[in-house]
CSV table of C-alpha atoms and ligand atoms in Angstrom, one decimal:
chain,number,residue,atom,x,y,z
E,1,UNK,CA,64.9,38.3,126.2
E,2,UNK,CA,63.0,41.3,124.6
E,3,UNK,CA,63.2,44.7,127.0
E,4,UNK,CA,61.6,43.7,131.0
E,5,UNK,CA,58.0,46.1,131.1
E,6,UNK,CA,59.1,46.5,134.9
E,7,UNK,CA,62.1,46.2,137.6
E,8,UNK,CA,62.8,45.5,141.0
E,9,UNK,CA,65.6,46.6,142.8
E,10,UNK,CA,66.3,44.5,146.3
E,11,UNK,CA,66.0,41.0,146.5
E,12,UNK,CA,65.4,40.9,150.7
E,13,UNK,CA,62.1,38.3,151.3
E,14,UNK,CA,59.8,40.2,149.7
E,15,UNK,CA,61.9,42.1,146.7
E,16,UNK,CA,62.9,38.2,146.0
E,17,UNK,CA,58.7,37.6,146.3
E,18,UNK,CA,57.2,40.4,144.4
E,19,UNK,CA,59.5,39.4,141.4
E,20,UNK,CA,58.5,36.3,141.6
E,21,UNK,CA,55.0,37.0,141.7
E,22,UNK,CA,55.6,39.5,138.9
E,23,UNK,CA,57.0,36.8,136.5
E,24,UNK,CA,54.5,34.5,137.6
E,25,UNK,CA,51.4,36.6,136.2
E,26,UNK,CA,53.3,36.3,133.1
E,27,UNK,CA,55.3,39.8,132.9
E,28,UNK,CA,59.4,40.3,132.2
E,29,UNK,CA,61.3,41.2,134.8
E,30,UNK,CA,64.7,42.8,135.1
E,31,UNK,CA,66.5,42.2,138.9
E,32,UNK,CA,69.4,43.9,140.7
E,33,UNK,CA,71.0,43.5,144.2
E,34,UNK,CA,73.5,45.7,145.8
E,35,UNK,CA,74.9,42.3,146.9
E,36,UNK,CA,75.5,40.5,143.8
E,37,UNK,CA,76.4,37.4,145.1
E,38,UNK,CA,72.2,37.1,145.9
E,39,UNK,CA,71.3,37.2,142.2
E,40,UNK,CA,72.5,33.5,141.6
E,41,UNK,CA,70.4,32.0,144.5
E,42,UNK,CA,67.5,34.3,143.5
E,43,UNK,CA,67.6,33.0,139.5
E,44,UNK,CA,68.2,29.4,141.2
E,45,UNK,CA,65.4,29.4,142.7
E,46,UNK,CA,63.0,31.2,140.3
E,47,UNK,CA,63.4,28.0,138.5
E,48,UNK,CA,60.2,27.8,135.3
E,49,UNK,CA,60.2,31.6,135.6
E,50,UNK,CA,63.4,32.6,135.4
E,51,UNK,CA,62.7,32.5,131.3
E,52,UNK,CA,60.7,36.3,132.2
E,53,UNK,CA,63.6,37.8,134.4
E,54,UNK,CA,66.4,39.4,133.2
E,55,UNK,CA,69.2,40.0,136.2
E,56,UNK,CA,71.9,42.3,136.2
E,57,UNK,CA,74.6,42.8,138.6
E,58,UNK,CA,75.4,46.4,137.7
E,59,UNK,CA,72.8,48.9,137.8
E,60,UNK,CA,73.8,50.2,134.5
E,61,UNK,CA,73.0,46.4,132.8
E,62,UNK,CA,70.1,46.8,134.9
E,63,UNK,CA,68.7,50.3,133.3
E,64,UNK,CA,69.6,49.4,129.8
E,65,UNK,CA,67.6,46.0,130.3
E,66,UNK,CA,64.0,48.1,131.2
E,67,UNK,CA,61.4,49.1,128.2
E,68,UNK,CA,60.3,52.5,127.7
E,69,UNK,CA,59.9,54.5,129.7
E,70,UNK,CA,61.2,52.6,132.4
E,71,UNK,CA,59.3,51.5,135.6
E,72,UNK,CA,61.3,50.4,138.7
E,73,UNK,CA,60.4,49.0,142.2
E,74,UNK,CA,63.0,49.8,144.8
E,75,UNK,CA,62.0,46.9,147.7
E,76,UNK,CA,65.2,48.0,149.8
E,77,UNK,CA,64.9,48.9,153.7
E,78,UNK,CA,63.1,51.8,154.8
E,79,UNK,CA,64.7,55.0,155.3
E,80,UNK,CA,68.3,56.1,154.3
E,81,UNK,CA,68.8,53.4,151.6
E,82,UNK,CA,66.3,54.2,149.7
E,83,UNK,CA,67.3,57.8,149.0
E,84,UNK,CA,70.5,56.3,148.8
E,85,UNK,CA,69.1,54.3,145.5
E,86,UNK,CA,67.4,56.7,144.6
E,87,UNK,CA,70.2,59.1,144.3
E,88,UNK,CA,72.3,56.6,142.7
E,89,UNK,CA,69.8,55.9,139.8
E,90,UNK,CA,68.6,59.2,138.6
E,91,UNK,CA,71.3,60.0,137.1
E,92,UNK,CA,71.2,56.8,135.1
E,93,UNK,CA,67.5,57.1,134.1
E,94,UNK,CA,65.0,60.0,131.7
E,95,UNK,CA,62.6,62.4,132.4
E,96,UNK,CA,60.1,59.7,132.1
E,97,UNK,CA,61.2,57.2,134.0
E,98,UNK,CA,59.3,56.1,137.1
E,99,UNK,CA,60.8,54.8,140.9
E,100,UNK,CA,57.9,53.2,143.0
E,101,UNK,CA,58.9,52.8,146.4
E,102,UNK,CA,57.3,49.6,147.4
E,103,UNK,CA,59.0,49.2,151.1
E,104,UNK,CA,57.8,49.8,154.5
E,105,UNK,CA,58.3,54.0,153.6
E,106,UNK,CA,57.4,56.6,156.9
E,107,UNK,CA,54.8,58.6,154.8
E,108,UNK,CA,56.7,61.8,155.7
E,109,UNK,CA,59.7,61.0,153.5
E,110,UNK,CA,57.3,59.6,150.4
E,111,UNK,CA,55.5,63.4,150.5
E,112,UNK,CA,59.1,64.4,150.6
E,113,UNK,CA,60.7,62.2,147.6
E,114,UNK,CA,56.8,62.7,145.9
E,115,UNK,CA,57.7,66.2,145.8
E,116,UNK,CA,61.4,65.7,144.4
E,117,UNK,CA,60.2,64.0,141.8
E,118,UNK,CA,57.5,66.3,141.5
E,119,UNK,CA,60.1,69.3,141.4
E,120,UNK,CA,62.8,67.7,138.6
E,121,UNK,CA,59.6,66.9,136.3
E,122,UNK,CA,60.1,63.1,137.1
E,123,UNK,CA,57.5,60.5,138.0
E,124,UNK,CA,57.4,58.5,141.6
E,125,UNK,CA,54.9,56.3,143.6
E,126,UNK,CA,55.1,55.0,147.0
E,127,UNK,CA,52.9,52.1,146.9
E,128,UNK,CA,52.3,49.9,150.4
E,129,UNK,CA,52.3,46.4,150.3
E,130,UNK,CA,50.5,43.9,152.9
E,131,UNK,CA,50.7,40.2,153.1
E,132,UNK,CA,54.3,39.6,154.3
E,133,UNK,CA,56.3,37.3,152.1
E,134,UNK,CA,53.0,35.0,150.9
E,135,UNK,CA,51.8,37.7,149.9
E,136,UNK,CA,54.2,39.1,148.0
E,137,UNK,CA,54.6,36.3,146.1
E,138,UNK,CA,51.6,35.0,145.1
E,139,UNK,CA,48.9,38.5,146.1
E,140,UNK,CA,49.8,41.4,148.2
E,141,UNK,CA,47.4,44.2,149.0
E,142,UNK,CA,48.4,47.5,147.5
E,143,UNK,CA,47.5,51.0,148.6
E,144,UNK,CA,49.2,53.2,146.9
E,145,UNK,CA,50.3,56.5,146.6
E,146,UNK,CA,51.9,59.7,143.8
E,147,UNK,CA,49.7,61.0,140.8
E,148,UNK,CA,46.8,59.3,139.2
E,149,UNK,CA,49.3,59.2,136.1
E,150,UNK,CA,51.6,56.8,137.7
E,151,UNK,CA,49.5,55.0,139.2
E,152,UNK,CA,47.8,54.3,135.4
E,153,UNK,CA,51.0,53.2,134.0
E,154,UNK,CA,51.5,50.2,136.2
E,155,UNK,CA,47.8,49.6,137.4
E,156,UNK,CA,47.8,46.5,135.5
E,157,UNK,CA,51.1,45.3,136.7
E,158,UNK,CA,50.1,45.9,139.8
E,159,UNK,CA,46.2,44.5,140.1
E,160,UNK,CA,47.4,41.4,137.8
E,161,UNK,CA,49.7,40.9,141.3
E,162,UNK,CA,48.0,41.7,143.6
E,163,UNK,CA,45.4,39.5,145.8
E,164,UNK,CA,41.9,39.8,144.7
E,165,UNK,CA,38.8,39.6,146.8
E,166,UNK,CA,35.4,38.1,144.4
E,167,UNK,CA,37.6,39.0,141.7
E,168,UNK,CA,38.6,42.4,142.5
E,169,UNK,CA,42.3,43.2,142.9
E,170,UNK,CA,43.4,44.6,145.9
E,171,UNK,CA,46.0,47.6,144.2
E,172,UNK,CA,44.4,50.7,144.7
E,173,UNK,CA,45.5,54.3,144.1
E,174,UNK,CA,44.9,56.3,147.4
E,175,UNK,CA,45.9,59.9,146.6
E,176,UNK,CA,48.5,61.9,146.1
E,177,UNK,CA,51.9,62.3,147.7
E,178,UNK,CA,52.5,59.7,150.6
E,179,UNK,CA,48.8,58.6,150.8
E,180,UNK,CA,49.5,55.4,150.1
E,181,UNK,CA,52.1,54.5,152.6
E,182,UNK,CA,50.4,56.6,155.1
E,183,UNK,CA,47.2,53.9,154.7
E,184,UNK,CA,49.6,51.3,154.9
E,185,UNK,CA,50.4,52.5,158.0
E,186,UNK,CA,47.7,52.4,159.6
E,187,UNK,CA,47.0,48.9,158.5
E,188,UNK,CA,49.9,48.1,160.2
E,189,UNK,CA,48.7,50.2,163.2
E,190,UNK,CA,45.6,48.1,163.4
E,191,UNK,CA,47.5,44.8,162.7
E,192,UNK,CA,49.5,45.2,166.2
E,193,UNK,CA,46.1,46.5,168.3
E,194,UNK,CA,44.1,43.3,166.3
E,195,UNK,CA,47.6,40.8,167.2
E,196,UNK,CA,47.8,42.8,170.8
E,197,UNK,CA,43.7,41.9,171.3
E,198,UNK,CA,44.2,38.5,170.3
E,199,UNK,CA,47.3,38.3,172.4
E,200,UNK,CA,45.3,39.4,175.5
E,201,UNK,CA,42.8,36.9,175.1
E,202,UNK,CA,45.3,34.2,174.9
E,203,UNK,CA,46.7,35.6,177.6
E,204,UNK,CA,42.9,35.7,179.7
E,205,UNK,CA,43.1,31.7,178.8
E,206,UNK,CA,46.4,30.6,179.1
E,207,UNK,CA,47.1,32.4,183.0
E,208,UNK,CA,43.4,33.0,183.6
E,209,UNK,CA,41.6,29.9,182.5
E,210,UNK,CA,44.8,27.5,182.8
E,211,UNK,CA,44.4,26.6,179.6
E,212,UNK,CA,47.2,24.9,178.0
E,213,UNK,CA,49.0,26.2,174.4
E,214,UNK,CA,46.9,23.4,172.1
E,215,UNK,CA,43.7,24.0,173.9
E,216,UNK,CA,43.9,27.9,173.1
E,217,UNK,CA,44.5,27.0,169.6
E,218,UNK,CA,41.5,24.9,169.6
E,219,UNK,CA,39.6,27.7,170.7
E,220,UNK,CA,41.1,30.4,168.1
E,221,UNK,CA,39.9,27.8,165.2
E,222,UNK,CA,36.5,27.8,166.5
E,223,UNK,CA,35.9,31.2,166.5
E,224,UNK,CA,37.7,31.6,163.1
E,225,UNK,CA,34.9,29.9,162.2
E,226,UNK,CA,32.7,33.0,163.6
E,227,UNK,CA,32.1,36.9,163.0
E,228,UNK,CA,36.1,37.0,164.1
E,229,UNK,CA,36.9,35.0,160.6
E,230,UNK,CA,40.2,36.1,159.9
E,231,UNK,CA,43.9,35.4,159.1
E,232,UNK,CA,45.5,36.9,162.5
E,233,UNK,CA,42.9,34.2,164.5
E,234,UNK,CA,43.7,31.4,161.7
E,235,UNK,CA,47.7,31.8,162.6
E,236,UNK,CA,47.1,32.0,166.2
E,237,UNK,CA,45.0,28.6,165.9
E,238,UNK,CA,48.3,27.6,163.9
E,239,UNK,CA,50.7,28.7,166.0
E,240,UNK,CA,49.6,27.4,169.3
E,241,UNK,CA,48.9,24.1,168.1
E,242,UNK,CA,52.5,23.7,167.0
E,243,UNK,CA,55.1,21.4,169.0
E,244,UNK,CA,58.7,22.3,169.3
E,245,UNK,CA,60.9,20.0,166.8
E,246,UNK,CA,63.6,20.8,169.7
E,247,UNK,CA,62.0,19.9,173.4
E,248,UNK,CA,58.2,18.2,172.5
E,249,UNK,CA,57.0,21.2,174.1
E,250,UNK,CA,54.2,23.2,172.5
E,251,UNK,CA,55.8,25.7,170.6
E,252,UNK,CA,54.6,28.7,172.0
E,253,UNK,CA,56.0,28.3,175.6
E,254,UNK,CA,59.2,28.1,174.3
E,255,UNK,CA,59.4,31.6,172.6
E,256,UNK,CA,60.6,35.0,174.9
E,257,UNK,CA,57.8,36.7,175.5
E,258,UNK,CA,59.6,39.8,174.3
E,259,UNK,CA,58.2,41.1,171.3
E,260,UNK,CA,59.8,43.2,168.4
E,261,UNK,CA,58.7,45.6,165.9
E,262,UNK,CA,60.1,48.1,163.2
E,263,UNK,CA,58.3,50.9,163.8
E,264,UNK,CA,55.1,51.8,162.0
E,265,UNK,CA,52.9,51.2,164.7
E,266,UNK,CA,55.0,53.6,166.8
E,267,UNK,CA,54.2,55.4,163.6
E,268,UNK,CA,50.5,55.3,163.2
E,269,UNK,CA,50.4,56.3,167.2
E,270,UNK,CA,52.9,59.5,166.2
E,271,UNK,CA,50.5,60.5,163.6
E,272,UNK,CA,47.5,60.0,165.5
E,273,UNK,CA,48.2,62.8,168.4
E,274,UNK,CA,50.3,65.2,165.7
E,275,UNK,CA,46.3,64.8,163.8
E,276,UNK,CA,44.5,64.9,167.5
E,277,UNK,CA,42.8,61.7,167.2
E,278,UNK,CA,42.4,59.1,169.4
E,279,UNK,CA,43.7,55.9,168.6
E,280,UNK,CA,44.2,54.4,172.2
E,281,UNK,CA,43.8,50.8,171.1
E,282,UNK,CA,46.6,50.9,168.7
E,283,UNK,CA,48.6,53.1,172.1
E,284,UNK,CA,48.1,50.0,173.9
E,285,UNK,CA,49.2,47.9,171.2
E,286,UNK,CA,52.9,49.9,170.8
E,287,UNK,CA,52.9,50.4,174.8
E,288,UNK,CA,52.6,46.2,175.0
E,289,UNK,CA,55.5,45.5,172.6
E,290,UNK,CA,57.4,48.4,174.4
E,291,UNK,CA,56.7,46.3,178.1
E,292,UNK,CA,57.5,43.6,176.7
E,293,UNK,CA,60.8,44.4,175.3
E,294,UNK,CA,62.0,46.1,179.3
E,295,UNK,CA,62.1,42.0,180.5
E,296,UNK,CA,64.7,43.0,182.9
E,297,UNK,CA,62.5,45.5,184.1
E,298,UNK,CA,59.7,43.6,184.2
E,299,UNK,CA,61.9,40.7,186.4
E,300,UNK,CA,62.8,43.3,188.7
E,301,UNK,CA,58.8,44.5,189.2
E,302,UNK,CA,58.2,40.7,189.9
E,303,UNK,CA,61.2,40.1,192.7
E,304,UNK,CA,59.7,43.7,193.8
E,305,UNK,CA,56.2,43.1,194.2
E,306,UNK,CA,55.6,39.4,193.2
E,307,UNK,CA,52.8,38.2,190.8
E,308,UNK,CA,49.6,38.4,191.6
E,309,UNK,CA,48.2,35.3,191.3
E,310,UNK,CA,45.4,35.2,188.2
E,311,UNK,CA,43.4,32.4,188.3
E,312,UNK,CA,39.8,33.1,186.7
E,313,UNK,CA,37.3,31.1,188.7
E,314,UNK,CA,35.3,29.0,184.7
E,315,UNK,CA,31.7,30.2,185.9
E,316,UNK,CA,33.3,33.8,185.8
E,317,UNK,CA,34.4,34.3,182.5
E,318,UNK,CA,33.2,31.7,179.4
E,319,UNK,CA,35.2,31.5,176.1
E,320,UNK,CA,31.4,33.4,174.7
E,321,UNK,CA,32.3,36.2,177.1
E,322,UNK,CA,35.6,36.1,175.3
E,323,UNK,CA,34.6,35.9,171.8
E,324,UNK,CA,32.6,39.0,172.5
E,325,UNK,CA,35.7,40.8,173.7
E,326,UNK,CA,37.2,40.6,170.7
E,327,UNK,CA,34.8,41.0,168.5
E,328,UNK,CA,33.9,44.6,169.7
E,329,UNK,CA,37.5,45.7,170.8
E,330,UNK,CA,37.8,44.5,167.0
E,331,UNK,CA,35.4,47.0,166.0
E,332,UNK,CA,36.7,49.7,168.3
E,333,UNK,CA,39.7,49.3,166.7
E,334,UNK,CA,39.2,50.1,163.6
E,335,UNK,CA,36.6,52.8,164.0
E,336,UNK,CA,39.5,54.1,165.7
E,337,UNK,CA,41.8,53.5,162.3
E,338,UNK,CA,39.6,54.4,160.2
E,339,UNK,CA,39.0,57.8,161.9
E,340,UNK,CA,42.9,58.4,161.6
E,341,UNK,CA,42.3,57.5,157.9
E,342,UNK,CA,39.3,60.4,158.0
E,343,UNK,CA,41.5,63.1,159.3
E,344,UNK,CA,44.4,62.7,157.3
E,345,UNK,CA,42.5,62.7,154.6
E,346,UNK,CA,41.0,66.1,155.4
E,347,UNK,CA,44.3,67.8,156.5
E,348,UNK,CA,46.7,66.5,153.8
E,349,UNK,CA,43.8,67.2,151.2
E,350,UNK,CA,44.3,63.0,149.8
E,351,UNK,CA,40.5,62.3,149.6
E,352,UNK,CA,41.3,58.8,150.6
E,353,UNK,CA,38.7,56.7,149.3
E,354,UNK,CA,37.4,55.4,152.8
E,355,UNK,CA,35.8,52.5,151.6
E,356,UNK,CA,38.1,51.3,149.0
E,357,UNK,CA,40.4,50.9,152.1
E,358,UNK,CA,38.5,48.5,153.6
E,359,UNK,CA,38.3,47.1,150.1
E,360,UNK,CA,41.9,46.6,149.5
E,361,UNK,CA,42.4,44.9,153.2
E,362,UNK,CA,39.9,42.1,152.8
E,363,UNK,CA,42.5,39.8,150.5
E,364,UNK,CA,46.6,39.5,150.9
E,365,UNK,CA,47.0,41.9,153.9
E,366,UNK,CA,48.1,41.2,157.3
E,367,UNK,CA,44.5,42.4,158.6
E,368,UNK,CA,42.5,41.0,156.4
E,369,UNK,CA,39.2,38.9,157.5
E,370,UNK,CA,35.2,38.9,157.0
E,371,UNK,CA,34.1,41.7,159.2
E,372,UNK,CA,36.3,44.1,156.5
E,373,UNK,CA,33.8,43.4,153.5
E,374,UNK,CA,31.3,45.0,156.3
E,375,UNK,CA,33.4,47.7,157.0
E,376,UNK,CA,34.1,48.4,153.5
E,377,UNK,CA,29.6,48.5,152.9
E,378,UNK,CA,29.2,50.5,156.0
E,379,UNK,CA,31.9,52.7,155.0
E,380,UNK,CA,30.3,53.7,151.4
E,381,UNK,CA,26.9,54.6,153.0
E,382,UNK,CA,29.4,57.3,154.8
E,383,UNK,CA,32.4,57.1,154.5
E,384,UNK,CA,33.1,60.3,157.2
E,385,UNK,CA,31.1,58.9,159.7
E,386,UNK,CA,32.6,56.5,162.8
E,387,UNK,CA,32.5,53.1,162.3
E,388,UNK,CA,31.2,52.5,165.5
E,389,UNK,CA,28.0,54.4,164.7
E,390,UNK,CA,27.4,52.8,161.6
E,391,UNK,CA,23.9,51.0,162.3
E,392,UNK,CA,25.4,47.6,161.7
E,393,UNK,CA,28.1,47.7,164.1
E,394,UNK,CA,26.5,49.4,166.5
E,395,UNK,CA,23.8,46.2,166.8
E,396,UNK,CA,27.6,44.3,166.8
E,397,UNK,CA,28.3,46.8,169.7
E,398,UNK,CA,25.1,46.3,171.5
E,399,UNK,CA,25.5,42.5,170.9
E,400,UNK,CA,28.6,42.4,172.5
E,401,UNK,CA,30.2,45.0,174.8
E,402,UNK,CA,28.7,43.4,177.6
E,403,UNK,CA,31.6,40.9,176.6
E,404,UNK,CA,34.0,43.2,176.7
E,405,UNK,CA,33.5,44.8,179.8
E,406,UNK,CA,33.3,41.5,181.4
E,407,UNK,CA,36.4,40.3,180.3
E,408,UNK,CA,38.0,43.6,181.2
E,409,UNK,CA,37.1,44.2,184.2
E,410,UNK,CA,37.3,40.5,186.0
E,411,UNK,CA,40.8,40.0,183.9
E,412,UNK,CA,42.0,43.6,185.9
E,413,UNK,CA,40.8,42.3,189.1
E,414,UNK,CA,42.9,39.0,188.5
E,415,UNK,CA,45.6,41.3,188.2
E,416,UNK,CA,46.0,40.4,183.8
E,417,UNK,CA,47.0,43.2,181.7
E,418,UNK,CA,45.1,43.9,179.3
E,419,UNK,CA,46.1,47.3,177.8
E,420,UNK,CA,43.8,47.0,174.5
E,421,UNK,CA,40.8,45.3,175.4
E,422,UNK,CA,40.8,48.2,178.2
E,423,UNK,CA,41.7,51.0,176.1
E,424,UNK,CA,38.7,49.8,173.7
E,425,UNK,CA,36.3,49.8,176.7
E,426,UNK,CA,37.0,52.8,177.3
E,427,UNK,CA,37.4,54.4,174.6
E,428,UNK,CA,33.4,53.0,173.8
E,429,UNK,CA,32.8,54.5,177.3
E,430,UNK,CA,33.6,57.7,176.9
E,431,UNK,CA,32.2,57.9,173.7
E,432,UNK,CA,28.8,57.2,175.1
E,433,UNK,CA,29.6,60.3,177.6
E,434,UNK,CA,27.7,62.9,177.1
E,435,UNK,CA,29.7,65.2,179.7
E,436,UNK,CA,33.3,64.1,180.5
E,437,UNK,CA,35.8,65.4,183.6
E,438,UNK,CA,37.3,68.0,181.3
E,439,UNK,CA,35.5,70.6,182.7
E,440,UNK,CA,38.1,69.8,185.3
E,441,UNK,CA,40.6,70.1,183.1
E,442,UNK,CA,39.3,73.6,181.6
E,443,UNK,CA,38.7,75.0,184.8
E,444,UNK,CA,42.4,73.8,186.4
E,445,UNK,CA,44.1,75.6,182.7
E,446,UNK,CA,42.0,78.7,183.4
E,447,UNK,CA,43.6,78.9,187.0
E,448,UNK,CA,47.1,78.3,186.6
E,449,UNK,CA,47.7,80.1,183.0
E,450,UNK,CA,44.5,82.6,182.6
E,451,UNK,CA,43.5,79.5,179.4
E,452,UNK,CA,39.8,80.7,179.4
E,453,UNK,CA,37.0,78.1,179.4
E,454,UNK,CA,33.5,77.9,177.6
E,455,UNK,CA,30.7,78.1,179.7
E,456,UNK,CA,27.3,75.6,179.4
E,457,UNK,CA,24.7,78.4,179.5
E,458,UNK,CA,26.6,81.3,177.7
E,459,UNK,CA,28.5,81.6,174.2
E,460,UNK,CA,31.9,83.2,174.5
E,461,UNK,CA,35.3,82.7,176.4
E,462,UNK,CA,35.2,82.7,180.1
E,463,UNK,CA,37.2,83.2,183.5
E,464,UNK,CA,36.6,81.7,187.1
E,465,UNK,CA,36.5,84.0,190.0
E,466,UNK,CA,39.9,82.6,190.7
E,467,UNK,CA,41.8,84.7,188.7
E,468,UNK,CA,44.1,86.8,190.1
E,469,UNK,CA,43.0,86.0,193.5
E,470,UNK,CA,46.3,84.0,193.6
E,471,UNK,CA,48.4,86.8,192.4
U,501,6PG,C1,52.5,43.2,156.1
U,501,6PG,C2,53.1,43.8,157.3
U,501,6PG,C3,54.4,43.4,157.3
U,501,6PG,C4,55.7,43.3,158.6
U,501,6PG,C5,55.9,45.1,159.5
U,501,6PG,C6,55.7,45.0,160.9
U,501,6PG,O1,51.2,44.4,156.3
U,501,6PG,O2,52.8,42.5,155.1
U,501,6PG,O3,52.9,44.6,158.7
U,501,6PG,O4,54.6,44.4,156.5
U,501,6PG,O5,55.1,42.6,159.2
U,501,6PG,O6,57.4,45.1,159.1
U,501,6PG,O7,56.8,44.4,161.2
U,501,6PG,P1,57.1,45.0,163.0
U,501,6PG,O8,55.6,44.1,163.9
U,501,6PG,O9,57.9,44.5,162.5
U,501,6PG,O10,57.1,46.4,162.7
């Protein structure tokens, strides 16, 4: 076999699927895994693609099996494993050989690794890859960060393995350093929020309207033919319809309500706070996962206070209201995510291609949806404008806000937690407030700390009549 055009280190689910995808697209690929027992297992699964894959038990053989300049994708767990792998690999490489981290890295790590690579004069790419195992195998969405030159070197391979939307590959260079991993992080934050919004709609149907899982599934299937059409709504319909092979009960009813998280949603919230932007729907989604995990606390709460009767009369809330609430919640959640991207772009000097971000999310990734097409159009008209203010989405919000308000207030009145829907509603209500209550905060700050405030009628910094009175 001739030297491989690209290599993949790490044959966990994502790495294995990515390597098969690369081979499937006609490229010769070298593979290596630290635990070598996994390599023959992987080669067995490769089937017809095996002739295009060269397996190597040692890093040295792996490196020797690659065409120069070498391009090496790392698909190892994010964090220290990436640094350890780079430290092992770099001494074996030439200065024009490139390492590509395709894991869910924290973008700060990617910024650091890119700077270190830059200082050493070696190329480095950090790429966000979305789409789960199926996406990795048959076409993920790819968000690249590093240098344009480094991206151009492997762009043809990444575009070939990526998903396509109307023949356009969902693989885009986002900007320098950690830009690609930042965009992937925000993708995941939005993913958390979109999932939570759907879960809240399910909760209203289950606990409020008394629907069985399969009935909820049918509602999701129906919504998937309208403006909410998306991968997440589609799979929600499928999981709600599934039967537990062990008990014969609806599968959803047998799953413990304790959600895990690897951290990318939390990172989105942390970065939004550091950048001073508001992503309340994403925040609510992360908090909901944290609280779901605190099951003992919740059970103690039930013991102490009981649970309210969450029944909602059918005439108080319709499925159309619920669909409207999800549509409006989704628009507001994405508006927040894109606002965060725009702020990060300015602060980190990335010049993120806002419309292309929406485009690259239209296929392959977990948050792919029909609405992203309209978001891409709105962002290409005005990349900096909050999506909620784009004429198309203004109209969507005008048409659907009443549903969001009704669902949120009715659900909250019945004691049903809907934190993400409520976060969206409060965001909208704040967005449409010419006068918030921050004048009170400013007065308090001035009172206790002489922080000063601006006046509505004069320029400059001012103090209230209370100053010094209490000293
Ligand atoms: C994707 C997914 C993927 C993964 C995340 C989320 O875009 O393909 O986001 O990256 O599912 O790690 O996982 P958690 O829910 O465990 O944080």
